[in-house]
């Protein structure tokens, strides 16, 4: 299965507008999208999902084996 990493600063810049955003800033940015993450791990996961959905041309055709 192909894998591509994404730098954490890239995700933070995408979701919060600042590559050096704090955990609380990322949580707030995710909340602004209408989600209520339980903790910083969940907000990080949601931020990554939003990033992939935004930049992946094949997102709708991704299949989990």
CSV table of N, CA and C in Angstrom, one decimal:
chain,number,residue,atom,x,y,z
A,1,UNK,N,0.8,-1.2,0.0
A,1,UNK,CA,0.0,0.0,0.0
A,1,UNK,C,0.9,1.2,0.0
A,2,UNK,N,0.7,2.2,-0.9
A,2,UNK,CA,1.5,3.4,-1.0
A,2,UNK,C,1.3,4.2,0.3
A,3,UNK,N,2.3,4.9,0.7
A,3,UNK,CA,2.3,5.7,1.9
A,3,UNK,C,3.0,7.0,1.6
A,4,UNK,N,2.4,8.1,2.1
A,4,UNK,CA,3.1,9.4,1.9
A,4,UNK,C,2.9,10.2,3.3
A,5,UNK,N,4.0,10.5,3.9
A,5,UNK,CA,4.0,11.3,5.1
A,5,UNK,C,3.7,12.8,4.8
A,6,UNK,N,3.1,13.4,5.9
A,6,UNK,CA,2.9,14.8,5.8
A,6,UNK,C,3.5,15.5,7.0
A,7,UNK,N,4.3,16.5,6.8
A,7,UNK,CA,5.0,17.2,7.9
A,7,UNK,C,3.9,17.8,8.8
A,8,UNK,N,4.1,17.7,10.1
A,8,UNK,CA,3.2,18.2,11.1
A,8,UNK,C,3.0,19.7,10.9
A,9,UNK,N,4.0,20.5,10.6
A,9,UNK,CA,3.9,21.9,10.4
A,9,UNK,C,3.0,22.2,9.2
A,10,UNK,N,3.0,21.4,8.2
A,10,UNK,CA,2.2,21.5,7.0
A,10,UNK,C,0.7,21.4,7.4
A,11,UNK,N,0.4,20.4,8.2
A,11,UNK,CA,-1.0,20.2,8.7
A,11,UNK,C,-1.4,21.3,9.6
A,12,UNK,N,-0.6,21.8,10.5
A,12,UNK,CA,-0.9,22.9,11.4
A,12,UNK,C,-1.2,24.2,10.6
A,13,UNK,N,-0.3,24.4,9.6
A,13,UNK,CA,-0.5,25.6,8.8
A,13,UNK,C,-1.8,25.5,8.0
A,14,UNK,N,-2.1,24.3,7.5
A,14,UNK,CA,-3.4,24.1,6.8
A,14,UNK,C,-4.6,24.4,7.6
A,15,UNK,N,-4.6,23.8,8.8
A,15,UNK,CA,-5.8,23.8,9.7
A,15,UNK,C,-5.9,25.1,10.5
A,16,UNK,N,-4.8,25.6,11.0
A,16,UNK,CA,-4.8,26.7,11.9
A,16,UNK,C,-4.2,28.0,11.3
A,17,UNK,N,-3.6,27.9,10.1
A,17,UNK,CA,-3.0,29.1,9.5
A,17,UNK,C,-1.6,29.4,10.0
A,18,UNK,N,-1.0,28.5,10.9
A,18,UNK,CA,0.3,28.8,11.4
A,18,UNK,C,0.9,27.4,11.7
A,19,UNK,N,2.1,27.2,11.0
A,19,UNK,CA,2.8,26.0,11.2
A,19,UNK,C,3.3,25.7,12.6
A,20,UNK,N,3.4,26.7,13.4
A,20,UNK,CA,3.8,26.6,14.8
A,20,UNK,C,2.6,26.6,15.8
A,21,UNK,N,1.4,26.4,15.3
A,21,UNK,CA,0.2,26.4,16.1
A,21,UNK,C,0.4,25.5,17.3
A,22,UNK,N,-0.2,25.9,18.4
A,22,UNK,CA,-0.2,25.1,19.7
A,22,UNK,C,-1.3,24.0,19.5
A,23,UNK,N,-1.2,23.1,20.5
A,23,UNK,CA,-2.3,22.1,20.5
A,23,UNK,C,-3.7,22.7,20.7
A,24,UNK,N,-3.7,23.7,21.5
A,24,UNK,CA,-5.0,24.3,21.7
A,24,UNK,C,-5.5,25.1,20.5
A,25,UNK,N,-4.6,25.7,19.7
A,25,UNK,CA,-5.0,26.4,18.5
A,25,UNK,C,-5.5,25.4,17.5
A,26,UNK,N,-4.9,24.2,17.4
A,26,UNK,CA,-5.3,23.2,16.5
A,26,UNK,C,-6.7,22.7,16.9
A,27,UNK,N,-6.9,22.5,18.2
A,27,UNK,CA,-8.2,22.1,18.7
A,27,UNK,C,-9.3,23.1,18.3
A,28,UNK,N,-9.0,24.4,18.5
A,28,UNK,CA,-9.9,25.5,18.2
A,28,UNK,C,-10.3,25.5,16.7
A,29,UNK,N,-9.2,25.3,15.9
A,29,UNK,CA,-9.5,25.4,14.4
A,29,UNK,C,-10.4,24.2,14.0
A,30,UNK,N,-10.2,23.0,14.6
A,30,UNK,CA,-11.1,21.9,14.3
A,30,UNK,C,-12.5,22.2,14.8
A,31,UNK,N,-12.6,22.8,16.0
A,31,UNK,CA,-14.0,23.1,16.5
A,31,UNK,C,-14.7,24.1,15.6
A,32,UNK,N,-13.9,25.0,15.0
A,32,UNK,CA,-14.5,26.0,14.0
A,32,UNK,C,-15.1,25.3,12.8
A,33,UNK,N,-14.6,24.1,12.5
A,33,UNK,CA,-15.1,23.3,11.4
A,33,UNK,C,-16.4,22.5,11.8
A,34,UNK,N,-16.8,22.7,13.0
A,34,UNK,CA,-18.0,22.0,13.5
A,34,UNK,C,-17.8,20.7,14.2
A,35,UNK,N,-16.6,20.4,14.6
A,35,UNK,CA,-16.3,19.1,15.3
A,35,UNK,C,-16.0,19.4,16.7
A,36,UNK,N,-16.2,18.4,17.6
A,36,UNK,CA,-15.8,18.6,19.0
A,36,UNK,C,-14.9,17.5,19.4
A,37,UNK,N,-13.6,17.7,19.1
A,37,UNK,CA,-12.6,16.7,19.5
A,37,UNK,C,-12.5,16.5,21.0
A,38,UNK,N,-12.3,15.3,21.4
A,38,UNK,CA,-12.2,15.0,22.9
A,38,UNK,C,-10.9,15.4,23.4
A,39,UNK,N,-9.8,15.4,22.6
A,39,UNK,CA,-8.5,15.7,23.0
A,39,UNK,C,-7.6,16.1,21.8
A,40,UNK,N,-6.4,16.4,22.1
A,40,UNK,CA,-5.5,16.9,21.0
A,40,UNK,C,-5.2,15.8,20.0
A,41,UNK,N,-5.2,14.5,20.4
A,41,UNK,CA,-5.0,13.4,19.5
A,41,UNK,C,-6.1,13.3,18.5
A,42,UNK,N,-7.3,13.5,18.9
A,42,UNK,CA,-8.5,13.5,18.0
A,42,UNK,C,-8.5,14.7,17.1
A,43,UNK,N,-8.1,15.8,17.6
A,43,UNK,CA,-8.0,17.0,16.8
A,43,UNK,C,-7.0,16.9,15.7
A,44,UNK,N,-5.8,16.3,16.1
A,44,UNK,CA,-4.8,16.0,15.1
A,44,UNK,C,-5.2,15.1,14.0
A,45,UNK,N,-6.0,14.0,14.4
A,45,UNK,CA,-6.5,13.1,13.4
A,45,UNK,C,-7.5,13.7,12.5
A,46,UNK,N,-8.4,14.6,13.0
A,46,UNK,CA,-9.3,15.3,12.2
A,46,UNK,C,-8.6,16.3,11.2
A,47,UNK,N,-7.6,16.9,11.7
A,47,UNK,CA,-6.9,17.9,10.9
A,47,UNK,C,-6.2,17.2,9.7
A,48,UNK,N,-5.7,16.0,10.0
A,48,UNK,CA,-5.1,15.2,8.9
A,48,UNK,C,-6.1,14.8,7.9
A,49,UNK,N,-7.3,14.3,8.4
A,49,UNK,CA,-8.4,13.9,7.5
A,49,UNK,C,-8.8,15.1,6.6
A,50,UNK,N,-8.9,16.3,7.2
A,50,UNK,CA,-9.3,17.5,6.4
A,50,UNK,C,-8.3,17.8,5.4
A,51,UNK,N,-7.0,17.6,5.7
A,51,UNK,CA,-5.9,17.9,4.8
A,51,UNK,C,-6.0,16.9,3.6
A,52,UNK,N,-6.1,15.7,3.9
A,52,UNK,CA,-6.2,14.6,2.8
A,52,UNK,C,-7.4,14.9,2.0
A,53,UNK,N,-8.5,15.2,2.6
A,53,UNK,CA,-9.7,15.4,1.8
A,53,UNK,C,-9.6,16.6,0.9
A,54,UNK,N,-8.8,17.6,1.3
A,54,UNK,CA,-8.6,18.8,0.5
A,54,UNK,C,-7.7,18.6,-0.6
A,55,UNK,N,-6.6,17.9,-0.4
A,55,UNK,CA,-5.6,17.8,-1.4
A,55,UNK,C,-5.5,16.5,-2.2
A,56,UNK,N,-6.3,15.5,-1.8
A,56,UNK,CA,-6.2,14.2,-2.5
A,56,UNK,C,-7.3,14.2,-3.7
A,57,UNK,N,-6.8,14.0,-4.9
A,57,UNK,CA,-7.7,13.9,-6.0
A,57,UNK,C,-8.5,12.6,-6.0
A,58,UNK,N,-7.9,11.6,-5.4
A,58,UNK,CA,-8.5,10.3,-5.4
A,58,UNK,C,-9.2,9.9,-4.1
A,59,UNK,N,-9.5,10.9,-3.2
A,59,UNK,CA,-10.0,10.6,-1.9
A,59,UNK,C,-11.3,9.8,-2.0
A,60,UNK,N,-12.2,10.1,-2.9
A,60,UNK,CA,-13.5,9.4,-3.0
A,60,UNK,C,-13.3,8.0,-3.5
A,61,UNK,N,-12.1,7.7,-4.0
A,61,UNK,CA,-11.9,6.3,-4.5
A,61,UNK,C,-11.0,5.5,-3.6
A,62,UNK,N,-10.5,6.1,-2.5
A,62,UNK,CA,-9.6,5.3,-1.6
A,62,UNK,C,-10.4,4.1,-1.1
A,63,UNK,N,-9.6,3.0,-1.0
A,63,UNK,CA,-10.2,1.8,-0.4
A,63,UNK,C,-9.3,1.3,0.7
A,64,UNK,N,-9.9,0.9,1.8
A,64,UNK,CA,-9.1,0.3,2.9
A,64,UNK,C,-9.2,-1.2,2.7
A,65,UNK,N,-8.0,-1.8,2.6
A,65,UNK,CA,-7.9,-3.2,2.4
A,65,UNK,C,-8.5,-4.0,3.6
